[in-house]
Amino acid sequence: MTNMTTHPDHPVLGRFNSAFFWLMGGYLDRHMRQHKAAVFADLPDTVVELGPGVGANLRYLPAGARLIAIEPNRHMHARLRKAARTRGVDLEVRSIVAEHVDLPDASVDAVISSLVLCSVSDPEAVLAEVRRILRPGGRFSFAEHVVAEAGTGTRTAQRLLRRPWAWLFEGCSCERDLAGVIRAAGFGSVDVQPYRIHSPFLPFNTHIAGTAVTADIPADITADAAVSS
């Protein structure tokens, strides 16, 4: 039986993606930097990151920060650890999938992700886990690529290339309406800013960045109060 808490280890694609993002991370980050800097500003000293890969977002963490890295692709770990040492980040790697985060309820103040919700098997389950581990008033900050508007050339490219794209990038979908998924995930407030980059990777060029904040009062307490009244 497959262990659903771990990532399938493809011996070739796992290494390919580690090398790809190591080589191309700076290029991709330059296109996204303005939006990442805005949504990743003022992070606390301890941050949970979903799928940090080889460490593209370490530059946005405060000096001396602690990062709890939810990174199921073990081929990313060595480069991630090296990047964390270089930037002085206290790194804890957890080789698990984001649908099953092994952290207690209401235990962290901030979760971040970039270019991750496109490739998880169940984005709704991932966001439920994010809400579960965030404290009341905690923030989830994200920068993701998303489906393009219908009738555009980018949308046509996404549809034509979806199968080879998903195979090469280990399940990455270029056709997800992640803004809608995040808005429907039950956060207290959600701010989403769409934007576009211009790169040769056409299916990748439509993006969102934003922050979702959990309600100040946990949902289960609110529900209990409504029942008792």
PDB file of C-alpha atoms in Angstrom:
ATOM      1  CA  MET A   1       0.000   0.000   0.000  1.00  0.00           C
ATOM      2  CA  THR A   2       1.287   3.494  -0.852  1.00  0.00           C
ATOM      3  CA  ASN A   3       2.129   5.731   2.103  1.00  0.00           C
ATOM      4  CA  MET A   4       0.094   8.879   1.408  1.00  0.00           C
ATOM      5  CA  THR A   5       2.219  10.952   3.785  1.00  0.00           C
ATOM      6  CA  THR A   6       5.316  10.650   1.613  1.00  0.00           C
ATOM      7  CA  HIS A   7       6.234  11.766  -1.894  1.00  0.00           C
ATOM      8  CA  PRO A   8       6.758   9.170  -4.651  1.00  0.00           C
ATOM      9  CA  ASP A   9      10.501   9.097  -5.280  1.00  0.00           C
ATOM     10  CA  HIS A  10      11.168   9.265  -9.007  1.00  0.00           C
ATOM     11  CA  PRO A  11      14.930   8.686  -9.332  1.00  0.00           C
ATOM     12  CA  VAL A  12      15.267  10.806 -12.478  1.00  0.00           C
ATOM     13  CA  LEU A  13      12.615  13.524 -12.197  1.00  0.00           C
ATOM     14  CA  GLY A  14      13.349  14.193  -8.540  1.00  0.00           C
ATOM     15  CA  ARG A  15      16.961  14.947  -9.366  1.00  0.00           C
ATOM     16  CA  PHE A  16      15.996  16.867 -12.513  1.00  0.00           C
ATOM     17  CA  ASN A  17      13.690  19.201 -10.589  1.00  0.00           C
ATOM     18  CA  SER A  18      16.288  19.768  -7.891  1.00  0.00           C
ATOM     19  CA  ALA A  19      18.865  20.724 -10.525  1.00  0.00           C
ATOM     20  CA  PHE A  20      16.359  22.765 -12.561  1.00  0.00           C
ATOM     21  CA  PHE A  21      15.322  24.960  -9.651  1.00  0.00           C
ATOM     22  CA  TRP A  22      18.914  25.286  -8.470  1.00  0.00           C
ATOM     23  CA  LEU A  23      19.925  26.592 -11.888  1.00  0.00           C
ATOM     24  CA  MET A  24      16.755  28.554 -12.756  1.00  0.00           C
ATOM     25  CA  GLY A  25      15.720  29.718  -9.295  1.00  0.00           C
ATOM     26  CA  GLY A  26      17.376  33.112  -9.600  1.00  0.00           C
ATOM     27  CA  TYR A  27      15.795  33.731 -13.002  1.00  0.00           C
ATOM     28  CA  LEU A  28      12.314  32.792 -11.799  1.00  0.00           C
ATOM     29  CA  ASP A  29      12.710  34.785  -8.600  1.00  0.00           C
ATOM     30  CA  ARG A  30      13.647  37.943 -10.512  1.00  0.00           C
ATOM     31  CA  HIS A  31      10.278  37.795 -12.274  1.00  0.00           C
ATOM     32  CA  MET A  32       8.392  37.227  -9.013  1.00  0.00           C
ATOM     33  CA  ARG A  33      10.544  39.231  -6.586  1.00  0.00           C
ATOM     34  CA  GLN A  34       8.417  42.365  -6.327  1.00  0.00           C
ATOM     35  CA  HIS A  35       5.310  40.365  -5.440  1.00  0.00           C
ATOM     36  CA  LYS A  36       7.124  37.941  -3.149  1.00  0.00           C
ATOM     37  CA  ALA A  37       8.760  40.800  -1.267  1.00  0.00           C
ATOM     38  CA  ALA A  38       5.335  42.334  -0.638  1.00  0.00           C
ATOM     39  CA  VAL A  39       3.572  39.210   0.636  1.00  0.00           C
ATOM     40  CA  PHE A  40       6.585  37.792   2.504  1.00  0.00           C
ATOM     41  CA  ALA A  41       7.326  41.067   4.303  1.00  0.00           C
ATOM     42  CA  ASP A  42       7.477  41.168   8.116  1.00  0.00           C
ATOM     43  CA  LEU A  43       7.522  37.418   8.628  1.00  0.00           C
ATOM     44  CA  PRO A  44       8.029  36.211  12.212  1.00  0.00           C
ATOM     45  CA  ASP A  45      11.185  34.490  13.427  1.00  0.00           C
ATOM     46  CA  THR A  46       9.689  31.009  12.911  1.00  0.00           C
ATOM     47  CA  VAL A  47       8.083  30.172   9.561  1.00  0.00           C
ATOM     48  CA  VAL A  48       6.674  27.010   8.018  1.00  0.00           C
ATOM     49  CA  GLU A  49       7.257  26.736   4.276  1.00  0.00           C
ATOM     50  CA  LEU A  50       5.447  24.287   2.053  1.00  0.00           C
ATOM     51  CA  GLY A  51       7.769  22.925  -0.613  1.00  0.00           C
ATOM     52  CA  PRO A  52      10.788  25.219  -0.183  1.00  0.00           C
ATOM     53  CA  GLY A  53      12.665  23.217  -2.811  1.00  0.00           C
ATOM     54  CA  VAL A  54      16.276  24.354  -2.922  1.00  0.00           C
ATOM     55  CA  GLY A  55      15.666  27.525  -0.895  1.00  0.00           C
ATOM     56  CA  ALA A  56      14.462  30.241  -3.268  1.00  0.00           C
ATOM     57  CA  ASN A  57      12.558  32.008  -0.482  1.00  0.00           C
ATOM     58  CA  LEU A  58      15.253  31.995   2.193  1.00  0.00           C
ATOM     59  CA  ARG A  59      16.171  35.548   1.175  1.00  0.00           C
ATOM     60  CA  TYR A  60      12.778  36.778   2.392  1.00  0.00           C
ATOM     61  CA  LEU A  61      13.136  35.421   5.927  1.00  0.00           C
ATOM     62  CA  PRO A  62      14.306  37.662   8.785  1.00  0.00           C
ATOM     63  CA  ALA A  63      17.921  37.366   9.904  1.00  0.00           C
ATOM     64  CA  GLY A  64      18.449  34.331  12.121  1.00  0.00           C
ATOM     65  CA  ALA A  65      15.028  32.895  11.315  1.00  0.00           C
ATOM     66  CA  ARG A  66      13.970  29.314  11.944  1.00  0.00           C
ATOM     67  CA  LEU A  67      12.412  27.552   8.961  1.00  0.00           C
ATOM     68  CA  ILE A  68      10.336  24.399   9.260  1.00  0.00           C
ATOM     69  CA  ALA A  69      10.558  23.034   5.726  1.00  0.00           C
ATOM     70  CA  ILE A  70       7.825  20.696   4.487  1.00  0.00           C
ATOM     71  CA  GLU A  71       9.773  19.245   1.560  1.00  0.00           C
ATOM     72  CA  PRO A  72       8.878  15.725   0.391  1.00  0.00           C
ATOM     73  CA  ASN A  73      11.380  15.596  -2.476  1.00  0.00           C
ATOM     74  CA  ARG A  74      14.514  14.296  -0.772  1.00  0.00           C
ATOM     75  CA  HIS A  75      16.621  15.279  -3.786  1.00  0.00           C
ATOM     76  CA  MET A  76      16.059  18.933  -2.803  1.00  0.00           C
ATOM     77  CA  HIS A  77      17.359  18.516   0.750  1.00  0.00           C
ATOM     78  CA  ALA A  78      21.119  18.820   0.278  1.00  0.00           C
ATOM     79  CA  ARG A  79      20.853  22.039  -1.738  1.00  0.00           C
ATOM     80  CA  LEU A  80      18.246  23.423   0.679  1.00  0.00           C
ATOM     81  CA  ARG A  81      20.506  22.750   3.666  1.00  0.00           C
ATOM     82  CA  LYS A  82      23.492  24.353   1.931  1.00  0.00           C
ATOM     83  CA  ALA A  83      21.446  27.460   1.075  1.00  0.00           C
ATOM     84  CA  ALA A  84      20.164  27.699   4.662  1.00  0.00           C
ATOM     85  CA  ARG A  85      23.705  27.533   6.046  1.00  0.00           C
ATOM     86  CA  THR A  86      24.787  30.261   3.639  1.00  0.00           C
ATOM     87  CA  ARG A  87      21.980  32.559   4.754  1.00  0.00           C
ATOM     88  CA  GLY A  88      22.195  31.747   8.448  1.00  0.00           C
ATOM     89  CA  VAL A  89      18.734  30.161   8.642  1.00  0.00           C
ATOM     90  CA  ASP A  90      18.034  27.534  11.306  1.00  0.00           C
ATOM     91  CA  LEU A  91      16.542  24.797   9.152  1.00  0.00           C
ATOM     92  CA  GLU A  92      14.381  21.844  10.124  1.00  0.00           C
ATOM     93  CA  VAL A  93      13.459  19.598   7.188  1.00  0.00           C
ATOM     94  CA  ARG A  94      10.382  17.387   7.337  1.00  0.00           C
ATOM     95  CA  SER A  95      10.196  14.947   4.423  1.00  0.00           C
ATOM     96  CA  ILE A  96       6.410  14.777   4.267  1.00  0.00           C
ATOM     97  CA  VAL A  97       3.676  15.960   1.921  1.00  0.00           C
ATOM     98  CA  ALA A  98       1.749  19.142   2.646  1.00  0.00           C
ATOM     99  CA  GLU A  99      -1.551  17.242   2.847  1.00  0.00           C
ATOM    100  CA  HIS A 100      -0.323  15.644   6.100  1.00  0.00           C
ATOM    101  CA  VAL A 101       1.733  18.136   8.110  1.00  0.00           C
ATOM    102  CA  ASP A 102       2.983  16.665  11.379  1.00  0.00           C
ATOM    103  CA  LEU A 103       2.657  19.858  13.435  1.00  0.00           C
ATOM    104  CA  PRO A 104       0.164  20.483  16.275  1.00  0.00           C
ATOM    105  CA  ASP A 105      -3.031  22.463  15.857  1.00  0.00           C
ATOM    106  CA  ALA A 106      -2.692  26.249  16.206  1.00  0.00           C
ATOM    107  CA  SER A 107       1.096  26.022  16.658  1.00  0.00           C
ATOM    108  CA  VAL A 108       2.569  28.523  14.160  1.00  0.00           C
ATOM    109  CA  ASP A 109       2.090  32.160  13.195  1.00  0.00           C
ATOM    110  CA  ALA A 110       3.085  32.047   9.516  1.00  0.00           C
ATOM    111  CA  VAL A 111       3.050  29.618   6.595  1.00  0.00           C
ATOM    112  CA  ILE A 112       4.409  30.498   3.161  1.00  0.00           C
ATOM    113  CA  SER A 113       4.461  28.846  -0.246  1.00  0.00           C
ATOM    114  CA  SER A 114       5.526  29.634  -3.783  1.00  0.00           C
ATOM    115  CA  LEU A 115       5.064  27.459  -6.872  1.00  0.00           C
ATOM    116  CA  VAL A 116       3.775  24.625  -4.690  1.00  0.00           C
ATOM    117  CA  LEU A 117      -0.039  24.485  -4.751  1.00  0.00           C
ATOM    118  CA  CYS A 118       0.190  23.755  -8.475  1.00  0.00           C
ATOM    119  CA  SER A 119       1.834  20.397  -7.792  1.00  0.00           C
ATOM    120  CA  VAL A 120       0.233  19.034  -4.616  1.00  0.00           C
ATOM    121  CA  SER A 121      -2.242  16.217  -5.150  1.00  0.00           C
ATOM    122  CA  ASP A 122      -5.038  17.911  -3.151  1.00  0.00           C
ATOM    123  CA  PRO A 123      -4.777  21.698  -2.720  1.00  0.00           C
ATOM    124  CA  GLU A 124      -7.968  21.839  -0.642  1.00  0.00           C
ATOM    125  CA  ALA A 125      -6.489  19.361   1.848  1.00  0.00           C
ATOM    126  CA  VAL A 126      -3.241  21.333   1.963  1.00  0.00           C
ATOM    127  CA  LEU A 127      -5.083  24.558   2.780  1.00  0.00           C
ATOM    128  CA  ALA A 128      -7.078  22.754   5.462  1.00  0.00           C
ATOM    129  CA  GLU A 129      -3.757  21.724   7.008  1.00  0.00           C
ATOM    130  CA  VAL A 130      -2.494  25.308   6.775  1.00  0.00           C
ATOM    131  CA  ARG A 131      -5.568  26.566   8.630  1.00  0.00           C
ATOM    132  CA  ARG A 132      -5.208  23.796  11.193  1.00  0.00           C
ATOM    133  CA  ILE A 133      -1.617  24.588  12.150  1.00  0.00           C
ATOM    134  CA  LEU A 134      -1.992  28.378  12.098  1.00  0.00           C
ATOM    135  CA  ARG A 135      -2.848  30.173  15.311  1.00  0.00           C
ATOM    136  CA  PRO A 136      -5.896  32.493  15.316  1.00  0.00           C
ATOM    137  CA  GLY A 137      -4.873  35.558  13.330  1.00  0.00           C
ATOM    138  CA  GLY A 138      -1.999  33.660  11.670  1.00  0.00           C
ATOM    139  CA  ARG A 139      -1.105  34.315   8.052  1.00  0.00           C
ATOM    140  CA  PHE A 140      -0.587  32.206   4.965  1.00  0.00           C
ATOM    141  CA  SER A 141       1.404  34.095   2.331  1.00  0.00           C
ATOM    142  CA  PHE A 142       1.671  32.707  -1.174  1.00  0.00           C
ATOM    143  CA  ALA A 143       2.981  33.333  -4.694  1.00  0.00           C
ATOM    144  CA  GLU A 144       1.682  30.780  -7.189  1.00  0.00           C
ATOM    145  CA  HIS A 145       1.195  30.319 -10.905  1.00  0.00           C
ATOM    146  CA  VAL A 146      -2.401  29.774 -12.034  1.00  0.00           C
ATOM    147  CA  VAL A 147      -4.703  29.073 -14.944  1.00  0.00           C
ATOM    148  CA  ALA A 148      -4.940  31.837 -17.555  1.00  0.00           C
ATOM    149  CA  GLU A 149      -8.152  33.462 -18.704  1.00  0.00           C
ATOM    150  CA  ALA A 150     -10.199  31.511 -21.211  1.00  0.00           C
ATOM    151  CA  GLY A 151      -9.600  32.409 -24.836  1.00  0.00           C
ATOM    152  CA  THR A 152      -6.047  33.656 -24.370  1.00  0.00           C
ATOM    153  CA  GLY A 153      -2.920  32.281 -26.018  1.00  0.00           C
ATOM    154  CA  THR A 154      -1.529  31.392 -22.615  1.00  0.00           C
ATOM    155  CA  ARG A 155      -4.622  29.352 -21.815  1.00  0.00           C
ATOM    156  CA  THR A 156      -4.269  27.483 -25.117  1.00  0.00           C
ATOM    157  CA  ALA A 157      -0.623  26.710 -24.352  1.00  0.00           C
ATOM    158  CA  GLN A 158      -1.567  25.475 -20.880  1.00  0.00           C
ATOM    159  CA  ARG A 159      -4.162  23.132 -22.317  1.00  0.00           C
ATOM    160  CA  LEU A 160      -1.871  21.770 -25.049  1.00  0.00           C
ATOM    161  CA  LEU A 161       1.142  21.276 -22.780  1.00  0.00           C
ATOM    162  CA  ARG A 162      -0.586  20.123 -19.616  1.00  0.00           C
ATOM    163  CA  ARG A 163       0.415  16.446 -19.879  1.00  0.00           C
ATOM    164  CA  PRO A 164       4.150  16.843 -20.648  1.00  0.00           C
ATOM    165  CA  TRP A 165       4.311  19.756 -18.197  1.00  0.00           C
ATOM    166  CA  ALA A 166       2.799  17.660 -15.402  1.00  0.00           C
ATOM    167  CA  TRP A 167       5.098  14.731 -16.179  1.00  0.00           C
ATOM    168  CA  LEU A 168       8.288  16.813 -16.291  1.00  0.00           C
ATOM    169  CA  PHE A 169       7.511  18.816 -13.150  1.00  0.00           C
ATOM    170  CA  GLU A 170       6.194  15.898 -11.097  1.00  0.00           C
ATOM    171  CA  GLY A 171       2.470  16.565 -11.150  1.00  0.00           C
ATOM    172  CA  CYS A 172       2.519  20.347 -11.599  1.00  0.00           C
ATOM    173  CA  SER A 173      -0.735  21.601 -13.098  1.00  0.00           C
ATOM    174  CA  CYS A 174      -0.763  24.846 -15.071  1.00  0.00           C
ATOM    175  CA  GLU A 175      -4.583  24.837 -15.091  1.00  0.00           C
ATOM    176  CA  ARG A 176      -5.597  25.364 -11.456  1.00  0.00           C
ATOM    177  CA  ASP A 177      -7.766  28.258 -10.294  1.00  0.00           C
ATOM    178  CA  LEU A 178      -5.811  28.621  -7.078  1.00  0.00           C
ATOM    179  CA  ALA A 179      -7.247  32.052  -6.299  1.00  0.00           C
ATOM    180  CA  GLY A 180     -10.693  30.467  -6.127  1.00  0.00           C
ATOM    181  CA  VAL A 181      -9.414  27.531  -4.087  1.00  0.00           C
ATOM    182  CA  ILE A 182      -7.754  29.827  -1.534  1.00  0.00           C
ATOM    183  CA  ARG A 183     -10.796  32.100  -1.275  1.00  0.00           C
ATOM    184  CA  ALA A 184     -12.992  29.067  -0.601  1.00  0.00           C
ATOM    185  CA  ALA A 185     -10.676  27.547   2.023  1.00  0.00           C
ATOM    186  CA  GLY A 186     -12.327  29.163   5.059  1.00  0.00           C
ATOM    187  CA  PHE A 187      -9.816  31.835   6.039  1.00  0.00           C
ATOM    188  CA  GLY A 188     -11.054  34.904   7.887  1.00  0.00           C
ATOM    189  CA  SER A 189      -9.772  37.223   5.152  1.00  0.00           C
ATOM    190  CA  VAL A 190      -8.032  36.728   1.811  1.00  0.00           C
ATOM    191  CA  ASP A 191      -6.192  39.236  -0.365  1.00  0.00           C
ATOM    192  CA  VAL A 192      -5.187  38.016  -3.843  1.00  0.00           C
ATOM    193  CA  GLN A 193      -3.357  40.057  -6.471  1.00  0.00           C
ATOM    194  CA  PRO A 194      -3.157  38.627 -10.014  1.00  0.00           C
ATOM    195  CA  TYR A 195      -0.181  39.501 -12.183  1.00  0.00           C
ATOM    196  CA  ARG A 196       1.660  38.278 -15.243  1.00  0.00           C
ATOM    197  CA  ILE A 197       5.308  37.625 -15.948  1.00  0.00           C
ATOM    198  CA  HIS A 198       6.945  37.372 -19.364  1.00  0.00           C
ATOM    199  CA  SER A 199       9.129  34.309 -19.765  1.00  0.00           C
ATOM    200  CA  PRO A 200       9.727  31.590 -22.372  1.00  0.00           C
ATOM    201  CA  PHE A 201       7.765  29.205 -20.119  1.00  0.00           C
ATOM    202  CA  LEU A 202       4.400  30.375 -21.474  1.00  0.00           C
ATOM    203  CA  PRO A 203       2.110  28.069 -19.426  1.00  0.00           C
ATOM    204  CA  PHE A 204       3.799  29.448 -16.287  1.00  0.00           C
ATOM    205  CA  ASN A 205       3.280  33.147 -16.940  1.00  0.00           C
ATOM    206  CA  THR A 206      -0.013  33.860 -15.126  1.00  0.00           C
ATOM    207  CA  HIS A 207       0.398  34.328 -11.380  1.00  0.00           C
ATOM    208  CA  ILE A 208      -1.195  35.373  -8.117  1.00  0.00           C
ATOM    209  CA  ALA A 209       0.347  36.598  -4.870  1.00  0.00           C
ATOM    210  CA  GLY A 210      -1.409  37.311  -1.624  1.00  0.00           C
ATOM    211  CA  THR A 211      -2.075  36.645   2.020  1.00  0.00           C
ATOM    212  CA  ALA A 212      -4.846  34.712   3.769  1.00  0.00           C
ATOM    213  CA  VAL A 213      -5.397  35.297   7.483  1.00  0.00           C
ATOM    214  CA  THR A 214      -7.131  32.905   9.844  1.00  0.00           C
ATOM    215  CA  ALA A 215     -10.058  34.148  11.892  1.00  0.00           C
ATOM    216  CA  ASP A 216      -9.205  35.523  15.332  1.00  0.00           C
ATOM    217  CA  ILE A 217     -11.622  33.002  16.895  1.00  0.00           C
ATOM    218  CA  PRO A 218     -11.101  29.343  15.878  1.00  0.00           C
ATOM    219  CA  ALA A 219     -13.872  27.948  13.670  1.00  0.00           C
ATOM    220  CA  ASP A 220     -14.692  25.103  16.077  1.00  0.00           C
ATOM    221  CA  ILE A 221     -15.265  27.559  18.946  1.00  0.00           C
ATOM    222  CA  THR A 222     -17.505  29.690  16.760  1.00  0.00           C
ATOM    223  CA  ALA A 223     -19.508  26.616  15.741  1.00  0.00           C
ATOM    224  CA  ASP A 224     -19.870  25.462  19.354  1.00  0.00           C
ATOM    225  CA  ALA A 225     -21.106  28.886  20.381  1.00  0.00           C
ATOM    226  CA  ALA A 226     -23.699  28.884  17.618  1.00  0.00           C
ATOM    227  CA  VAL A 227     -24.994  25.456  18.694  1.00  0.00           C
ATOM    228  CA  SER A 228     -25.195  26.394  22.381  1.00  0.00           C
ATOM    229  CA  SER A 229     -27.129  29.576  21.602  1.00  0.00           C
TER     230      SER A 229
END
